[in-house]
Amino acid sequence: MNTAYKRIVVVGGGTAGWMTATALATAFPVSTVELVESEEIGIVGVGEASFPSIRAFHKILGIDEAQFLRATDGTFKLGIEFRDWREAGAKYFHTFGDFGGLSGPYALWGQHRRLGEAELGALDRQCLPSVMASQGRFMAPGPGDGRQFNYAYHFDAALYAAFLRTMALQRGVRRSEGRIVDAVRRADGGIAHLALADGRVVEGDLFADCSGFASLLLGRALEERYVDFSRWLPVDRAWACPSARNGAALTPSTRCTALEAGWAWRIPLSNRTGHGHVFASRYIDEERAREQLMQQLDGAALADARLLRFSAGHRERFWVHNVVALGLSSGFLEPLESTSIFLVQSGLGRLIELLLAGARPGQEAVAAYNAGMRRQFERIRDFIILHYCLTARRDSQLWRDMASMELPETLAFKIHAWRQAGALHQYDQEGFDATSWLAIHAGMGHWPERADPSLHEMPHEDALRALRMRRDSIAATVATMPSHQDYLHSVLAR
Ligand SMILES: Cc1cc2nc3c(=O)[nH]c(=O)nc-3n(C[C@H](O)[C@H](O)[C@H](O)COP(=O)(O)OP(=O)(O)OC[C@H]3O[C@@H](n4cnc5c(N)ncnc54)[C@H](O)[C@@H]3O)c2cc1C
């Protein structure tokens, strides 16, 4: 650990703040970690769907799965069901599982497509968690039992922050309640101390800016430029509203339904359903967007709908002087693929590694941190755009514009490589692997223009037999699994 960073101050007590405080207190027990938050300002409190990497984060921190699920009204998530994205009535799954081999002559998707046998059913039937999700079943994969897939969780974001707070305080983090009114700079440009509204001063050597959209330190005090992605990702508002579940099934997946000027999420928690409508204000007014959300609810609204405003993009640099921004203060991409908490985790992992190695601002390692985070935002941006730009919808201006937009060059190349040769090109710092890209291409009915000649190397009968066997074995495995609801109850009872 760089001895210059003995006093670490975390600004903000939302998900990002408490994740950061817990992780830093665990990694650096000899440093003091102080977190400053303001109950009066509160937290953003949305963010109920996660990405599988959260399980690795919990493992490192020693978080017990059942305890976490009980504390946060959590459920299991196998992936996302997309409705109406390609066209009205069409749906597909993006799950955290595979479709067999991805490349070469035996690429399973390629054989499936080449045969074109209706009897085989959709490609989804070759993917274990997609079949589980479609039947509402869940069972965690056991070590070495051949059921290979990953999973994540849905949870109440406010309860998650509270859960992490208890853990952080147990690990020695000091919490200070108060509203920050100023961040006073040092001669070298870094932050010397924070001034609170009641006159207190909080000094630190390293400041983790987890102040949410306010971006108090990196944005406001250091004035780091915001890189705007809104020309590709125009959604800039969300209405969020919890509802009663009203007997609706406890699905082990998030649902994202494309609407006239955006999309609606449905996230099943153990005691209610989280709903939201993410929309572009240049295509629809706020009131109409709220009405569209209300039509999506599972049951009676449990609170007034809440409006959130944002703009897709990120700060140009993430670590500047002695300030590192994590969470919404560093940037935001719409929550279509639940990547915000993942980005916090990714930043934290890199930061801890660099702090352990004694990195200092101005060094190449810190420049590489910034470049790595920037790339990761860009890769996820491209993946999200893919969901939109392949649409066949032309029924509203948003969809017409999304279908004809000029793509970032990085994404245009990937789409070209797929169309030309069925190649799932991957850059560095990808947030999503080739299987995920395949799931979106396949789900949107977007296939290579000409078949790779090597796909014909497998004799027709052999390919058919292999695909039937895989499909039937998946179906047989899923038939023995409990419903998501029953499995969750058994875990909560542990
Ligand atoms: C509509 C929407 C849906 C989302 N859905 C998902 C999802 O499904 N999955 C996912 O991973 N992410 C999602 N996110 C993102 C997710 O909510 C955030 O990444 C996550 O909650 C972290 O937020 P945060 O901690 O950065 O900010 P916040 O929760 O806003 O916390 C900011 C903290 O800073 C404090 N603060 C601010 N100003 C001051 C001040 N002056 N003085 C003192 N304290 C201050 C606040 O009090 C608060 O404690 C979503 C976001 C939005 C907007």
Coordinates of C-alpha atoms and ligand atoms in Angstrom, one line a residue:
M1 CA 0.0 0.0 0.0
N2 CA 1.2 3.5 -0.8
T3 CA 1.9 5.0 2.6
A4 CA 0.7 8.4 1.2
Y5 CA -2.9 7.0 1.4
K6 CA -3.3 6.3 5.2
R7 CA -6.5 8.2 5.5
I8 CA -9.2 7.2 2.9
V9 CA -12.4 9.2 2.7
V10 CA -15.4 7.8 0.8
V11 CA -17.9 10.5 -0.2
G12 CA -21.4 9.1 -0.4
G13 CA -23.3 6.1 1.1
G14 CA -25.2 4.6 -1.8
T15 CA -24.4 1.2 -3.3
A16 CA -21.1 2.5 -4.7
G17 CA -20.0 4.2 -1.4
W18 CA -20.6 1.2 0.8
M19 CA -19.2 -1.3 -1.7
T20 CA -16.1 0.9 -1.8
A21 CA -15.8 1.4 1.9
T22 CA -16.3 -2.3 2.7
A23 CA -13.8 -3.4 0.0
L24 CA -11.1 -0.8 1.0
A25 CA -11.5 -1.5 4.8
T26 CA -11.1 -5.2 4.0
A27 CA -8.1 -4.8 1.7
F28 CA -6.3 -2.1 3.8
P29 CA -6.9 -2.8 7.5
V30 CA -4.1 -0.4 8.6
S31 CA -5.7 2.6 6.8
T32 CA -8.6 4.5 8.3
V33 CA -11.6 4.6 6.1
E34 CA -14.2 7.3 6.8
L35 CA -17.5 7.5 4.8
V36 CA -19.4 10.8 4.7
E37 CA -23.1 10.7 3.6
S38 CA -26.1 12.8 4.0
E39 CA -29.5 11.2 4.9
E40 CA -31.2 14.4 3.9
I41 CA -29.9 14.0 0.3
G42 CA -30.4 10.2 0.3
I43 CA -29.4 7.7 -2.3
V44 CA -30.6 7.0 -5.8
G45 CA -32.1 3.8 -4.5
V46 CA -32.7 2.1 -7.8
G47 CA -30.5 -0.6 -9.3
E48 CA -32.2 -3.9 -8.5
A49 CA -30.7 -6.1 -11.1
S50 CA -27.1 -7.3 -11.1
F51 CA -24.5 -9.0 -13.1
P52 CA -22.9 -12.4 -12.2
S53 CA -19.6 -10.8 -11.2
I54 CA -21.4 -9.7 -8.0
R55 CA -21.0 -13.2 -6.7
A56 CA -17.2 -13.0 -6.9
F57 CA -17.3 -9.7 -5.0
H58 CA -19.4 -11.3 -2.3
K59 CA -17.0 -14.2 -2.1
I60 CA -14.0 -12.0 -1.6
L61 CA -15.9 -10.1 1.2
G62 CA -17.1 -13.4 2.7
I63 CA -20.8 -12.6 2.2
D64 CA -23.1 -15.6 2.8
E65 CA -25.6 -16.0 -0.1
A66 CA -28.6 -16.8 2.1
Q67 CA -27.9 -14.0 4.5
F68 CA -27.6 -11.5 1.6
L69 CA -30.9 -12.7 0.0
R70 CA -32.7 -12.5 3.3
A71 CA -31.4 -9.0 4.0
T72 CA -32.2 -7.5 0.6
D73 CA -35.5 -9.3 -0.4
G74 CA -33.3 -10.9 -3.1
T75 CA -34.1 -13.4 -5.8
F76 CA -32.0 -15.3 -8.4
K77 CA -31.4 -13.9 -11.9
L78 CA -30.5 -16.1 -14.8
G79 CA -30.5 -13.3 -17.4
I80 CA -32.9 -11.0 -19.2
E81 CA -35.9 -11.6 -21.3
F82 CA -36.2 -9.1 -24.1
R83 CA -39.7 -8.4 -25.4
D84 CA -40.7 -6.5 -28.5
W85 CA -37.1 -5.4 -29.3
R86 CA -36.9 -6.9 -32.8
E87 CA -40.5 -6.3 -33.5
A88 CA -43.8 -6.4 -31.6
G89 CA -44.5 -9.9 -30.2
A90 CA -40.9 -11.2 -30.6
K91 CA -38.9 -12.2 -27.5
Y92 CA -35.5 -13.7 -26.7
F93 CA -33.3 -14.4 -23.7
H94 CA -29.9 -13.2 -22.9
T95 CA -28.8 -15.6 -20.2
F96 CA -25.4 -16.2 -18.5
G97 CA -24.9 -19.6 -20.1
D98 CA -23.5 -20.9 -23.3
F99 CA -24.7 -22.4 -26.6
G100 CA -22.0 -25.0 -27.0
G101 CA -18.9 -24.3 -29.1
L102 CA -18.8 -20.8 -30.5
S103 CA -16.2 -20.9 -33.3
G104 CA -14.7 -23.3 -35.9
P105 CA -16.5 -25.9 -38.0
Y106 CA -18.4 -27.3 -35.0
A107 CA -19.8 -24.0 -33.8
L108 CA -23.2 -25.1 -32.5
W109 CA -25.1 -22.0 -33.6
G110 CA -23.7 -22.5 -37.1
Q111 CA -24.8 -26.1 -37.3
H112 CA -28.2 -25.2 -35.9
R113 CA -28.6 -22.5 -38.5
R114 CA -27.2 -24.6 -41.4
L115 CA -29.6 -27.4 -40.7
G116 CA -32.6 -25.1 -40.2
E117 CA -34.7 -28.0 -38.9
A118 CA -37.9 -26.8 -37.4
E119 CA -38.0 -29.9 -35.2
L120 CA -34.9 -28.7 -33.3
G121 CA -36.7 -25.6 -32.1
A122 CA -35.1 -22.2 -31.4
L123 CA -31.4 -21.9 -30.6
D124 CA -32.4 -20.9 -27.0
R125 CA -33.2 -24.6 -26.4
Q126 CA -29.5 -25.4 -26.7
C127 CA -28.8 -23.1 -23.7
L128 CA -29.5 -24.5 -20.3
P129 CA -30.3 -21.3 -18.3
S130 CA -32.5 -20.0 -21.2
V131 CA -34.7 -23.1 -20.8
M132 CA -34.6 -22.8 -17.0
A133 CA -35.7 -19.2 -17.3
S134 CA -38.5 -19.9 -19.8
Q135 CA -39.9 -22.5 -17.4
G136 CA -39.4 -20.4 -14.2
R137 CA -37.1 -22.9 -12.7
F138 CA -33.8 -22.4 -10.8
M139 CA -31.1 -24.4 -9.1
A140 CA -27.6 -23.2 -8.5
P141 CA -24.9 -25.1 -10.4
G142 CA -23.0 -27.5 -8.2
P143 CA -19.2 -28.0 -8.4
G144 CA -18.3 -30.2 -11.3
D145 CA -21.9 -31.4 -12.0
G146 CA -21.8 -30.5 -15.6
R147 CA -24.5 -27.8 -15.4
Q148 CA -22.5 -24.9 -16.6
F149 CA -24.0 -21.5 -16.3
N150 CA -23.6 -18.3 -14.3
Y151 CA -26.2 -16.4 -12.4
A152 CA -26.7 -13.1 -10.6
Y153 CA -29.4 -11.6 -8.3
H154 CA -32.2 -9.1 -8.1
F155 CA -32.4 -7.2 -4.8
D156 CA -33.6 -4.0 -3.2
A157 CA -30.9 -1.4 -3.8
A158 CA -31.6 0.5 -0.6
L159 CA -31.5 -2.6 1.5
Y160 CA -28.3 -3.7 -0.2
A161 CA -26.6 -0.4 0.8
A162 CA -27.8 -0.9 4.4
F163 CA -26.6 -4.5 4.4
L164 CA -23.1 -3.4 3.2
R165 CA -23.1 -0.5 5.7
T166 CA -23.5 -2.9 8.6
M167 CA -20.7 -5.0 7.3
A168 CA -18.4 -2.0 6.7
L169 CA -19.0 -0.6 10.2
Q170 CA -18.1 -4.0 11.6
R171 CA -14.9 -3.9 9.6
G172 CA -13.9 -0.6 11.2
V173 CA -15.3 2.0 8.7
R174 CA -16.2 5.3 10.4
R175 CA -19.4 6.9 9.2
S176 CA -19.9 10.6 9.3
E177 CA -23.4 12.1 8.7
G178 CA -23.4 15.5 7.1
R179 CA -23.9 17.6 4.0
I180 CA -20.7 18.4 2.2
V181 CA -20.7 22.1 1.1
D182 CA -17.2 22.5 -0.2
A183 CA -14.1 20.5 -1.3
V184 CA -11.0 22.5 -0.6
R185 CA -8.1 22.0 -3.0
R186 CA -4.4 21.5 -2.2
A187 CA -1.6 23.4 -4.0
D188 CA -1.0 20.4 -6.3
G189 CA -4.7 20.4 -7.4
G190 CA -5.9 17.4 -5.3
I191 CA -8.4 17.6 -2.5
A192 CA -7.2 18.6 0.9
H193 CA -10.4 18.4 2.9
L194 CA -14.2 18.5 2.8
A195 CA -16.2 21.2 4.5
L196 CA -19.5 20.1 6.0
A197 CA -22.5 22.3 6.4
D198 CA -22.2 22.2 10.2
G199 CA -18.7 23.5 10.1
R200 CA -16.8 20.2 10.5
V201 CA -13.9 19.4 8.3
V202 CA -13.0 15.9 7.0
E203 CA -9.4 15.5 5.9
G204 CA -8.0 12.7 3.8
D205 CA -5.1 11.5 1.6
L206 CA -7.3 9.6 -0.9
F207 CA -10.9 10.5 -1.7
A208 CA -13.3 8.0 -3.3
D209 CA -16.0 10.1 -5.0
C210 CA -19.2 8.0 -4.7
S211 CA -21.5 11.0 -4.5
G212 CA -23.8 9.8 -7.3
F213 CA -25.0 12.0 -10.1
A214 CA -23.7 15.1 -8.1
S215 CA -20.1 14.0 -8.8
L216 CA -19.0 16.4 -6.0
L217 CA -15.3 15.9 -6.3
L218 CA -14.4 14.6 -9.8
G219 CA -17.1 16.6 -11.6
R220 CA -17.8 19.6 -9.5
A221 CA -14.5 20.3 -7.7
L222 CA -12.0 19.0 -10.3
E223 CA -14.2 19.8 -13.3
E224 CA -13.3 16.7 -15.2
R225 CA -15.0 16.7 -18.6
Y226 CA -18.1 14.5 -19.2
V227 CA -17.9 12.3 -22.3
D228 CA -21.4 12.3 -23.7
F229 CA -22.8 9.1 -25.4
S230 CA -26.3 10.5 -25.9
R231 CA -26.1 10.6 -29.7
W232 CA -26.1 6.8 -29.5
L233 CA -28.0 6.2 -26.3
P234 CA -30.7 8.9 -26.2
V235 CA -32.7 7.7 -23.2
D236 CA -32.2 10.3 -20.4
R237 CA -35.1 9.8 -17.9
A238 CA -36.6 6.9 -15.9
W239 CA -39.8 6.6 -13.9
A240 CA -39.4 4.0 -11.2
C241 CA -42.2 2.4 -9.2
P242 CA -42.5 -0.7 -7.1
S243 CA -45.7 -2.8 -7.3
A244 CA -47.4 -5.7 -5.5
R245 CA -46.7 -8.9 -7.3
N246 CA -50.4 -9.8 -7.4
G247 CA -49.8 -13.5 -7.9
A248 CA -47.4 -13.1 -10.8
A249 CA -44.8 -15.8 -11.1
L250 CA -41.5 -15.3 -9.4
T251 CA -39.5 -15.4 -12.6
P252 CA -35.7 -16.0 -12.3
S253 CA -35.1 -13.3 -14.9
T254 CA -35.4 -9.6 -15.5
R255 CA -37.8 -8.5 -18.2
C256 CA -37.1 -5.6 -20.5
T257 CA -40.0 -4.6 -22.8
A258 CA -39.4 -2.2 -25.7
L259 CA -41.9 0.7 -25.7
E260 CA -42.6 3.6 -28.0
A261 CA -39.7 5.8 -26.8
G262 CA -37.6 3.5 -24.6
W263 CA -38.2 0.4 -22.6
A264 CA -39.7 -0.9 -19.3
W265 CA -38.0 -3.1 -16.7
R266 CA -39.7 -5.7 -14.5
I267 CA -37.6 -7.0 -11.7
P268 CA -39.1 -9.6 -9.4
L269 CA -38.0 -9.3 -5.7
S270 CA -39.2 -11.8 -3.0
N271 CA -41.9 -9.5 -1.7
R272 CA -42.8 -7.1 -4.6
T273 CA -41.9 -6.3 -8.2
G274 CA -39.6 -3.4 -9.2
H275 CA -40.8 -1.6 -12.3
G276 CA -39.3 1.3 -14.3
H277 CA -39.7 3.0 -17.7
V278 CA -36.4 4.3 -19.2
F279 CA -37.2 6.8 -22.0
A280 CA -35.9 9.5 -24.2
S281 CA -37.4 12.9 -23.4
R282 CA -36.9 14.1 -26.9
Y283 CA -39.4 11.5 -28.1
I284 CA -42.1 11.4 -25.4
D285 CA -43.2 13.7 -22.6
E286 CA -42.8 12.8 -19.0
E287 CA -46.5 12.3 -18.2
R288 CA -47.1 10.0 -21.1
A289 CA -44.0 8.0 -20.2
R290 CA -45.4 7.7 -16.6
E291 CA -48.7 6.5 -17.9
Q292 CA -47.0 3.9 -20.0
L293 CA -45.1 2.6 -17.0
M294 CA -48.4 2.3 -15.0
Q295 CA -49.8 0.0 -17.6
Q296 CA -46.8 -2.4 -17.1
L297 CA -47.2 -2.9 -13.3
D298 CA -47.9 -6.4 -11.9
G299 CA -50.3 -5.1 -9.3
A300 CA -51.1 -2.0 -7.2
A301 CA -48.4 0.6 -7.0
L302 CA -46.7 0.5 -3.6
A303 CA -45.4 4.1 -3.9
D304 CA -45.6 7.1 -6.1
A305 CA -43.6 6.8 -9.3
R306 CA -40.2 8.6 -9.0
L307 CA -38.5 10.4 -11.9
L308 CA -34.7 10.2 -12.4
R309 CA -32.8 12.2 -14.9
F310 CA -29.4 11.2 -16.4
S311 CA -27.2 11.4 -19.5
A312 CA -25.3 8.5 -20.9
G313 CA -21.6 8.8 -20.7
H314 CA -18.6 9.0 -18.3
R315 CA -16.0 11.4 -16.9
E316 CA -13.0 11.5 -19.3
R317 CA -10.7 10.3 -16.5
F318 CA -11.7 8.4 -13.4
W319 CA -8.7 8.9 -11.2
V320 CA -7.4 12.4 -11.1
H321 CA -4.9 13.7 -8.4
N322 CA -6.1 12.0 -5.2
V323 CA -9.7 11.5 -6.3
V324 CA -11.1 8.3 -7.7
A325 CA -14.7 8.3 -8.8
L326 CA -16.8 5.1 -8.6
G327 CA -20.5 4.6 -9.4
L328 CA -22.8 7.3 -10.8
S329 CA -20.2 10.0 -10.1
S330 CA -17.9 8.4 -12.7
G331 CA -20.6 7.9 -15.4
F332 CA -23.7 6.1 -16.3
L333 CA -25.0 3.8 -19.0
E334 CA -28.7 3.0 -19.1
P335 CA -29.5 0.0 -16.9
L336 CA -30.5 -2.3 -19.8
E337 CA -27.9 -4.9 -19.0
S338 CA -27.5 -4.1 -15.3
T339 CA -23.9 -3.0 -15.6
S340 CA -23.5 -0.1 -13.1
I341 CA -22.7 -2.2 -10.1
F342 CA -20.4 -4.3 -12.2
L343 CA -18.5 -1.2 -13.2
V344 CA -18.1 -0.2 -9.6
Q345 CA -16.7 -3.6 -8.8
S346 CA -14.4 -3.6 -11.8
G347 CA -13.0 -0.1 -10.9
L348 CA -12.6 -1.2 -7.3
G349 CA -10.7 -4.4 -8.2
R350 CA -8.3 -2.4 -10.4
L351 CA -7.9 0.4 -7.8
I352 CA -7.1 -2.0 -4.9
E353 CA -4.5 -3.7 -7.1
L354 CA -2.8 -0.4 -7.9
L355 CA -3.0 0.9 -4.3
L356 CA -1.4 -2.3 -3.1
A357 CA 1.4 -1.7 -5.7
G358 CA 1.9 1.8 -4.4
A359 CA 0.7 3.6 -7.5
R360 CA 0.6 7.4 -7.5
P361 CA -1.1 10.0 -9.7
G362 CA 1.0 11.0 -12.7
Q363 CA 2.3 7.5 -13.1
E364 CA 1.7 5.4 -16.2
A365 CA -0.3 2.9 -14.0
V366 CA -2.8 5.5 -13.2
A367 CA -3.1 6.6 -16.8
A368 CA -3.7 2.9 -17.7
Y369 CA -6.4 2.7 -15.0
N370 CA -8.2 5.6 -16.7
A371 CA -7.7 4.1 -20.2
G372 CA -9.0 0.7 -19.0
M373 CA -12.1 2.1 -17.4
R374 CA -12.8 4.3 -20.4
R375 CA -12.5 1.2 -22.7
Q376 CA -14.9 -0.7 -20.4
F377 CA -17.5 2.0 -20.7
E378 CA -17.1 2.1 -24.4
R379 CA -17.4 -1.7 -24.8
I380 CA -20.6 -1.8 -22.7
R381 CA -21.9 1.2 -24.6
D382 CA -21.4 -0.8 -27.9
F383 CA -23.1 -3.9 -26.4
I384 CA -26.1 -1.8 -25.4
I385 CA -26.4 -0.1 -28.7
L386 CA -26.5 -3.5 -30.4
H387 CA -29.8 -4.2 -28.7
Y388 CA -31.3 -1.1 -30.5
C389 CA -29.6 -0.9 -33.8
L390 CA -30.6 -4.3 -35.0
T391 CA -34.3 -3.6 -34.6
A392 CA -36.8 -4.2 -37.3
R393 CA -39.3 -1.8 -35.6
R394 CA -40.2 1.3 -37.5
D395 CA -43.4 2.2 -35.6
S396 CA -42.0 5.3 -33.8
Q397 CA -39.4 7.9 -34.3
L398 CA -37.0 6.4 -31.6
W399 CA -36.9 3.1 -33.4
R400 CA -36.5 4.6 -36.8
D401 CA -33.6 6.7 -35.6
M402 CA -32.0 3.8 -33.8
A403 CA -32.1 1.6 -36.9
S404 CA -30.4 4.2 -39.0
M405 CA -27.9 5.8 -36.7
E406 CA -24.3 6.1 -37.4
L407 CA -22.6 3.6 -35.2
P408 CA -19.3 4.0 -33.2
E409 CA -16.6 2.6 -35.4
T410 CA -15.7 -0.1 -32.8
L411 CA -19.3 -1.5 -33.0
A412 CA -19.6 -1.1 -36.8
F413 CA -16.5 -3.3 -37.2
K414 CA -18.0 -6.0 -34.9
I415 CA -21.2 -6.1 -36.8
H416 CA -19.3 -6.2 -40.1
A417 CA -17.2 -9.1 -38.9
W418 CA -20.3 -11.0 -37.8
R419 CA -22.2 -10.4 -41.1
Q420 CA -19.2 -11.2 -43.3
A421 CA -17.9 -14.3 -41.6
G422 CA -19.9 -15.2 -38.5
A423 CA -16.9 -13.9 -36.4
L424 CA -17.7 -12.7 -32.9
H425 CA -14.8 -10.3 -32.6
Q426 CA -13.7 -9.3 -29.1
Y427 CA -11.6 -6.3 -28.1
D428 CA -9.8 -5.8 -24.8
Q429 CA -11.7 -4.8 -21.7
E430 CA -15.0 -6.4 -22.9
G431 CA -17.8 -6.4 -20.3
F432 CA -19.6 -9.2 -22.2
D433 CA -18.1 -12.3 -23.8
A434 CA -18.8 -13.7 -27.2
T435 CA -21.7 -15.8 -26.0
S436 CA -23.5 -12.7 -24.9
W437 CA -23.0 -11.1 -28.3
L438 CA -24.3 -14.2 -30.0
A439 CA -27.4 -14.2 -27.8
I440 CA -28.3 -10.7 -29.0
H441 CA -27.5 -11.3 -32.7
A442 CA -29.5 -14.5 -32.6
G443 CA -32.3 -13.0 -30.6
M444 CA -32.6 -10.1 -33.0
G445 CA -32.6 -12.5 -35.9
H446 CA -29.3 -11.0 -37.2
W447 CA -27.3 -13.7 -39.0
P448 CA -24.2 -13.7 -41.2
E449 CA -24.9 -13.0 -44.8
R450 CA -23.1 -16.0 -46.1
A451 CA -22.3 -19.2 -44.2
D452 CA -18.7 -20.0 -43.4
P453 CA -17.8 -22.9 -45.7
S454 CA -16.2 -24.7 -42.7
L455 CA -19.6 -25.1 -41.1
H456 CA -20.4 -27.8 -43.7
E457 CA -17.6 -30.0 -42.4
M458 CA -19.9 -31.8 -40.0
P459 CA -22.0 -34.4 -41.8
H460 CA -25.7 -33.4 -41.7
E461 CA -26.8 -36.5 -39.7
D462 CA -24.0 -36.1 -37.1
A463 CA -24.9 -32.4 -36.6
L464 CA -28.6 -33.2 -36.2
R465 CA -27.9 -36.0 -33.7
A466 CA -25.6 -33.7 -31.6
L467 CA -28.1 -30.9 -31.5
R468 CA -31.0 -33.3 -30.6
M469 CA -28.9 -34.8 -27.8
R470 CA -27.9 -31.5 -26.3
R471 CA -31.5 -30.1 -26.5
D472 CA -33.0 -33.3 -24.9
S473 CA -30.3 -33.5 -22.2
I474 CA -31.0 -29.8 -21.3
A475 CA -34.7 -30.5 -21.3
A476 CA -34.3 -33.5 -19.0
T477 CA -32.0 -31.7 -16.6
V478 CA -34.4 -28.7 -16.3
A479 CA -37.4 -31.1 -15.7
T480 CA -35.8 -32.2 -12.5
M481 CA -35.3 -28.7 -11.2
P482 CA -37.5 -26.9 -8.6
S483 CA -39.4 -23.8 -9.4
H484 CA -37.5 -20.6 -8.6
Q485 CA -39.9 -19.8 -5.8
D486 CA -39.4 -23.3 -4.1
Y487 CA -35.6 -23.1 -4.5
L488 CA -35.5 -19.6 -3.1
H489 CA -37.5 -20.6 -0.1
S490 CA -35.2 -23.5 0.6
V491 CA -32.2 -21.2 0.5
L492 CA -33.9 -18.6 2.7
A493 CA -34.7 -21.3 5.3
R494 CA -31.0 -22.2 5.7
Ligands
LIG1 C1 -33.1 4.4 -13.5 C2 -31.9 3.7 -13.0 C3 -32.0 2.3 -12.9 C4 -30.8 1.6 -12.5 N1 -30.8 0.2 -12.5 C5 -29.7 -0.5 -12.2 C6 -29.6 -1.9 -12.3 O1 -30.6 -2.5 -12.5 N2 -28.5 -2.5 -12.0 C7 -27.3 -1.8 -11.7 O2 -26.3 -2.4 -11.5 N3 -27.4 -0.4 -11.6 C8 -28.5 0.2 -11.8 N4 -28.5 1.6 -11.7 C9 -27.4 2.3 -11.2 C10 -27.3 2.1 -9.7 O3 -28.5 2.7 -9.1 C11 -26.1 2.8 -9.2 O4 -25.0 2.5 -9.9 C12 -25.8 2.4 -7.8 O5 -27.0 2.6 -7.0 C13 -24.7 3.3 -7.2 O6 -25.2 4.6 -7.0 P1 -24.2 5.6 -6.3 O7 -23.8 4.9 -5.0 O8 -23.1 5.9 -7.2 O9 -25.0 6.9 -6.1 P2 -26.2 7.2 -5.0 O10 -27.0 6.0 -4.6 O11 -26.9 8.4 -5.5 O12 -25.4 7.7 -3.7 C14 -24.8 9.0 -3.6 C15 -24.4 9.2 -2.2 O13 -23.7 10.5 -2.1 C16 -24.3 11.2 -1.1 N5 -24.1 12.7 -1.4 C17 -24.4 13.3 -2.5 N6 -24.2 14.6 -2.4 C18 -23.8 14.8 -1.1 C19 -23.4 15.9 -0.3 N7 -23.4 17.2 -0.8 N8 -23.0 15.7 1.0 C20 -23.0 14.5 1.5 N9 -23.3 13.4 0.8 C21 -23.7 13.5 -0.4 C22 -25.8 10.8 -1.0 O14 -26.3 11.2 0.2 C23 -25.6 9.3 -1.2 O15 -25.3 8.7 0.0 C24 -29.7 2.3 -12.1 C25 -29.7 3.7 -12.1 C26 -30.8 4.4 -12.5 C27 -30.7 5.9 -12.6

